[in-house]
Short mmCIF file of C-alpha atoms in Angstrom, two decimals:
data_model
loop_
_atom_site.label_atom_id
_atom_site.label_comp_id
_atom_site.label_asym_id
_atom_site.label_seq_id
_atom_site.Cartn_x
_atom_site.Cartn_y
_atom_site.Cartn_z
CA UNK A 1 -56.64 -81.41 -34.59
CA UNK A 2 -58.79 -82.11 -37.46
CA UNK A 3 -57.53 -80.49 -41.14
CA UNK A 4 -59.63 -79.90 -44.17
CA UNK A 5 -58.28 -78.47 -46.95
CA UNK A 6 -59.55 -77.99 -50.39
CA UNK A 7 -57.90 -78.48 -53.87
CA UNK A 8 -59.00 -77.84 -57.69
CA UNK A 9 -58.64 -75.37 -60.62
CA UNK A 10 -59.78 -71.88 -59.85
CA UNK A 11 -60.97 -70.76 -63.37
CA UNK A 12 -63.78 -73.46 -64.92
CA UNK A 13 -65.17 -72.20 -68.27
CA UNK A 14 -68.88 -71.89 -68.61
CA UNK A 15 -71.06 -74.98 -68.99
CA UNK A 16 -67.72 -77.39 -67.99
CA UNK A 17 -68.18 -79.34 -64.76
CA UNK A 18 -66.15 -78.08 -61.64
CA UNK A 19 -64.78 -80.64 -59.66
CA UNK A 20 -62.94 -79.60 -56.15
CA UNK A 21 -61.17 -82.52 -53.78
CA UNK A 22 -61.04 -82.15 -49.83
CA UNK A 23 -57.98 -83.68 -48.25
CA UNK A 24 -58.73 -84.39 -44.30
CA UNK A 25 -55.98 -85.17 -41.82
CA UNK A 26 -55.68 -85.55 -38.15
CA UNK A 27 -58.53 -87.66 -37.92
CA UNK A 28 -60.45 -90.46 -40.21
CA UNK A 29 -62.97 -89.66 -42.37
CA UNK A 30 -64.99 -92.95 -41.70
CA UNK A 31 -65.60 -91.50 -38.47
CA UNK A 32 -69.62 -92.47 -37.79
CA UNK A 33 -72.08 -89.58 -36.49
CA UNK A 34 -70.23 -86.49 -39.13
CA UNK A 35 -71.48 -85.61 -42.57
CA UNK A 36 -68.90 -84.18 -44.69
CA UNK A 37 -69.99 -81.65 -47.22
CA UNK A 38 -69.29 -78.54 -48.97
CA UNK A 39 -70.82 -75.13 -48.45
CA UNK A 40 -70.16 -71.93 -51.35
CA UNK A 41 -70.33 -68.13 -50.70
CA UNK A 42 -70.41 -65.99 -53.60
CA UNK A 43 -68.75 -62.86 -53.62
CA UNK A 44 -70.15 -60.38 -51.13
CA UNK A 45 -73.13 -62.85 -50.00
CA UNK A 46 -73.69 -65.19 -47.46
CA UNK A 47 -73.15 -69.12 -47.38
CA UNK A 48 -75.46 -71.59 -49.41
CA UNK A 49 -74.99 -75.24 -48.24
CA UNK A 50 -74.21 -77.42 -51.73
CA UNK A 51 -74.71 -80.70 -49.81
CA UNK A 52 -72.97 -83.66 -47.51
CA UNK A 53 -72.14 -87.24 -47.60
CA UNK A 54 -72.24 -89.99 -44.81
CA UNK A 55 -69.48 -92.06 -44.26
CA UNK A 56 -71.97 -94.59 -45.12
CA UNK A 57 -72.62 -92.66 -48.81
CA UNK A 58 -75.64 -91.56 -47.83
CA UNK A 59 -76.03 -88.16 -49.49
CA UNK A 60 -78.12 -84.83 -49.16
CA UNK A 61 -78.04 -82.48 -51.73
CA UNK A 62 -79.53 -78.53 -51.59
CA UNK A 63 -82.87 -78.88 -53.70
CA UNK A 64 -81.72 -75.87 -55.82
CA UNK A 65 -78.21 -77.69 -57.19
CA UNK A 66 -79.55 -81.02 -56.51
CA UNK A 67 -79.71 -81.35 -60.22
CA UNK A 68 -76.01 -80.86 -61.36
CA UNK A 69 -74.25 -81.80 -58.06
CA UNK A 70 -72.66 -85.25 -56.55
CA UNK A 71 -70.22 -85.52 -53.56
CA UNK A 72 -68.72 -88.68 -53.09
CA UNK A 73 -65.85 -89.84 -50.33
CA UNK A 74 -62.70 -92.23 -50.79
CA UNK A 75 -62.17 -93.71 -47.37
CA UNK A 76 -58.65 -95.00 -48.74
CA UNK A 77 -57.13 -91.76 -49.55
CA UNK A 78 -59.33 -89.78 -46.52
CA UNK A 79 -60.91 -87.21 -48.83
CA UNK A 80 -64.42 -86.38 -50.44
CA UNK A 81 -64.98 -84.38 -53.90
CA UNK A 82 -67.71 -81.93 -55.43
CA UNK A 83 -68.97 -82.41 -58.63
CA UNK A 84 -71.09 -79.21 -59.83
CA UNK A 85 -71.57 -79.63 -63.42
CA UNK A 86 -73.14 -77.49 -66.46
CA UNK A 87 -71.72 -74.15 -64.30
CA UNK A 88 -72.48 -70.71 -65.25
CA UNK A 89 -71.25 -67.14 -63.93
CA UNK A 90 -73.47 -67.37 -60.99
CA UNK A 91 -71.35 -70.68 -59.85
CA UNK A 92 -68.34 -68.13 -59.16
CA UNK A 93 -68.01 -68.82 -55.54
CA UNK A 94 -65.56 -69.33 -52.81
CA UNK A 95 -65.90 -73.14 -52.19
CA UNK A 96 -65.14 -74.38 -48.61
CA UNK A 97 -65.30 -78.15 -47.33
CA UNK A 98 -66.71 -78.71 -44.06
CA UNK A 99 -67.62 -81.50 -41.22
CA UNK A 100 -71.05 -81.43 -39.61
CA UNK A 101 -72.07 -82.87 -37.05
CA UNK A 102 -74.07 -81.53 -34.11
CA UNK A 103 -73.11 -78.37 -36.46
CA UNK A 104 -70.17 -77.27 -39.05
CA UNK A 105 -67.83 -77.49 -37.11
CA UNK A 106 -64.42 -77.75 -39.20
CA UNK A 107 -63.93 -75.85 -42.68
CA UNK A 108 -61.55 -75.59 -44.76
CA UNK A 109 -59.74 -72.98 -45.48
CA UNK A 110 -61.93 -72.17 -48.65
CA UNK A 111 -61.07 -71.98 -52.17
CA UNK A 112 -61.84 -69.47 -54.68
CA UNK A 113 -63.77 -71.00 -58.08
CA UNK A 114 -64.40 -68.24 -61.20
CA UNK A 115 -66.34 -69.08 -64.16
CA UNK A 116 -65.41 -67.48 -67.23
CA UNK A 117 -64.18 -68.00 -70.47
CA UNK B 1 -83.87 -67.15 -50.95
CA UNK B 2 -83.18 -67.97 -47.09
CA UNK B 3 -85.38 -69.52 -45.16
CA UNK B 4 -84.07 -67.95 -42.44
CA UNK B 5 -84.30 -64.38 -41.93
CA UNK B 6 -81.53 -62.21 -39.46
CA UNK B 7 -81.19 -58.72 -39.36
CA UNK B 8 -78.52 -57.55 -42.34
CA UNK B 9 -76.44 -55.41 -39.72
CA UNK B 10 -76.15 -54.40 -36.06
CA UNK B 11 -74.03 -51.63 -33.88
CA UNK B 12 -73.22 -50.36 -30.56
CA UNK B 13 -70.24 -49.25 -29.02
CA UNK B 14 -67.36 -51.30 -27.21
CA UNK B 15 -67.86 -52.56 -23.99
CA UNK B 16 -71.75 -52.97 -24.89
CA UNK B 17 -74.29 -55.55 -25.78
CA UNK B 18 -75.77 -56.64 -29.17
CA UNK B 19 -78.17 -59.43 -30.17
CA UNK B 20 -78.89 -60.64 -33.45
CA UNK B 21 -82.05 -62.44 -34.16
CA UNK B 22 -82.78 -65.73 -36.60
CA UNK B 23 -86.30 -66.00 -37.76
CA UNK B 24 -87.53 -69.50 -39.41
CA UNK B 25 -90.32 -71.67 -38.92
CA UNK B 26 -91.48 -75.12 -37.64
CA UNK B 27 -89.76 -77.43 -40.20
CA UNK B 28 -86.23 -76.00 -39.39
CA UNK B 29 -85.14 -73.73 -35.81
CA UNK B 30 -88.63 -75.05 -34.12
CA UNK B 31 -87.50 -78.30 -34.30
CA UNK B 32 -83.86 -78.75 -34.61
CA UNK B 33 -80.84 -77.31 -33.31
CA UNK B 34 -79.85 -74.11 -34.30
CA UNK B 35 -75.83 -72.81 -34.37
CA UNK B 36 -74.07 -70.04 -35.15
CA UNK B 37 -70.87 -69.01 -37.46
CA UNK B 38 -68.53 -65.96 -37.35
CA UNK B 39 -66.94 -65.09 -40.24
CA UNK B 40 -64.23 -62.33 -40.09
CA UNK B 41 -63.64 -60.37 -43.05
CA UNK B 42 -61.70 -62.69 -45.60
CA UNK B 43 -62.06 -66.09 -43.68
CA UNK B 44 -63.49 -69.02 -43.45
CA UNK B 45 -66.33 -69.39 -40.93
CA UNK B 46 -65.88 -70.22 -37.48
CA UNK B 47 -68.25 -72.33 -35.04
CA UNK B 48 -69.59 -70.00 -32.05
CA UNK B 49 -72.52 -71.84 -30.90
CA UNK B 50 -73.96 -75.27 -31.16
CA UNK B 51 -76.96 -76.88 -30.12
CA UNK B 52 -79.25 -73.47 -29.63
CA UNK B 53 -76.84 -72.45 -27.00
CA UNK B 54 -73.75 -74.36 -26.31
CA UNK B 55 -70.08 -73.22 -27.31
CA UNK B 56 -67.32 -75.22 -28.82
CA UNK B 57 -64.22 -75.26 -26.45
CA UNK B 58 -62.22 -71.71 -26.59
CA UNK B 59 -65.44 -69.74 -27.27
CA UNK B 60 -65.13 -66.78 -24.60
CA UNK B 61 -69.06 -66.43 -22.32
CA UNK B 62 -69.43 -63.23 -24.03
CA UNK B 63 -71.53 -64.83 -26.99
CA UNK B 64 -74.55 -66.81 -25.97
CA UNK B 65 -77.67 -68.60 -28.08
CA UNK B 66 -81.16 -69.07 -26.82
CA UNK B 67 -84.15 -69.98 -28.74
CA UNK B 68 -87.60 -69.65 -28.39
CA UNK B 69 -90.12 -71.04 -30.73
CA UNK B 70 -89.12 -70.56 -34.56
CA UNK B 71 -86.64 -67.81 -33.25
CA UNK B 72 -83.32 -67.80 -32.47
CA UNK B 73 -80.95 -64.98 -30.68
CA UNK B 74 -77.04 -64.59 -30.35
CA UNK B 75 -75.87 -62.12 -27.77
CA UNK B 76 -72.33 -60.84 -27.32
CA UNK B 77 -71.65 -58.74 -24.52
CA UNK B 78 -68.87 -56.54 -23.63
CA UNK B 79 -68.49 -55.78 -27.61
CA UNK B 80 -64.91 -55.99 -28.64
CA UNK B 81 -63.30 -54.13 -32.28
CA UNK B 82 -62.52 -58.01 -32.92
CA UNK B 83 -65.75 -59.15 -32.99
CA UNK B 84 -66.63 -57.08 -36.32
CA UNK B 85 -67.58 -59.77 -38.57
CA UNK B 86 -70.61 -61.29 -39.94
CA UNK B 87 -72.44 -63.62 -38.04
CA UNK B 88 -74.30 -66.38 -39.59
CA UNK B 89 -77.13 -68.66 -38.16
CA UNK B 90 -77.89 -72.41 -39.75
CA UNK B 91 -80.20 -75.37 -38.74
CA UNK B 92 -80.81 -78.21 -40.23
CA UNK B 93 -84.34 -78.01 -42.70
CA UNK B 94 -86.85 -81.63 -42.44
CA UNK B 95 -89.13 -80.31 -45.29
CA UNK B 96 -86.42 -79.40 -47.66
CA UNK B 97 -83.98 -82.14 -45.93
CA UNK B 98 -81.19 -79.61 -46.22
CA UNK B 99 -79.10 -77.23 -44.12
CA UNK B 100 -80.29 -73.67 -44.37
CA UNK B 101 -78.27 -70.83 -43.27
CA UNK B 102 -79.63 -67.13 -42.02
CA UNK B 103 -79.47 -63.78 -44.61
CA UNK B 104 -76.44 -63.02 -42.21
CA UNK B 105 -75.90 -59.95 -39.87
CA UNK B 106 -72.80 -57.64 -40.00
CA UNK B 107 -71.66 -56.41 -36.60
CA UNK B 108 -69.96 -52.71 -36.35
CA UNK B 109 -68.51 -51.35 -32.98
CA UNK B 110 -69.14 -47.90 -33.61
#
């Protein structure tokens, strides 16, 4: 059974760069036909998709954050990372990791990301 | 900000029926798959339907997809007080070359 959890601090201050690492186990993330990606809900809203990676590094980003993100994979340690820089109070988000393929189909377990000073 | 538009809630009582609709247009549900999420209240989303109207293994026949044009539906029948959550639609975008997900719908069984 596939595994995806996230990791990273859960307090960035304002215009810092937030930077969250997805551990998967119980399967290989090299595996061809999935995107791996990360997906944010603020509090109280719905989900925004941030963007994916190919296990070929092949990467689609959401136009709006296309700007200050960057998701990149380590095949050797089985885990991709978010890179959301110059964040602001409306980054505050619960951050989950996720593998799409026909559709999401695994998330993690979500983490919870504030930004304040 | 969506591009896809669902209803933001929907009620009836147990045992009944509810549908929720996804409206988008031609560069996202009327050509590419649509699926659909649960989320119960302080979790992480879960897969329901894939592929307009398939379910993952261990999703009961009580929740269903069809689609129809740039529309999308999910029905549940026989409404259970476990199936209060919000329900989320996505699809994959070819003009923005992004998933989108729906506005979201909250179910209540009144």
């Amino acid at each position: 059974q596939l595994h995806l959890q996230e990791s990273g601090p859960g307090l960035v201050k304002p215009s810092e760069t937030l930077s969250l690492t997805c551990n998967v186990s119980g399967g290989s993330i090299s595996s061809s036909n999935y995107y791996w990606g990360w997906i944010r809900q603020p509090p109280g809203k719905g989900l925004v998709w941030i963007g994916n990676i190919y296990s070929t590094g092949n990467t689609y980003y959401n136009p709006s954050l296309k700007s200050r993100v960057s998701i990149s994979v380590d095949t050797s340690k089985n885990q991709f990372s978010l890179r959301l820089t110059s964040v602001t109070a409306a980054d505050t988000a619960v951050y989950y990791c996720a593998r799409r393929g026909a559709a999401v189909d695994y998330w993690g377990q979500g983490t919870l990301v504030t930004v304040s000073s | 900000q969506s591009v896809l538009t669902q209803p933001p809630s929907v009620s009836a009582a147990p045992g009944q029926k509810v549908t929720i609709s996804c409206s988008g247009s031609s560069s996202n549900i009327g050509n590419n798959y649509v699926s659909w999420y649960q989320q119960l209240p302080g979790t992480a989303p879960k897969l329901l339907i894939y592929e307009d109207n398939k379910r993952p293994s261990g999703i009961p026949d009580r929740f269903s997809g069809s689609k129809s044009g740039t529309s999308a539906t999910l029905g549940i029948t026989g409404l259970q007080t476990g199936d209060e959550a919000d329900y989320y639609c996505g699809t994959w975008d070819s003009s923005l070359s992004a998933y989108v997900f729906g506005t979201g719908t909250k179910v209540t069984v009144l």
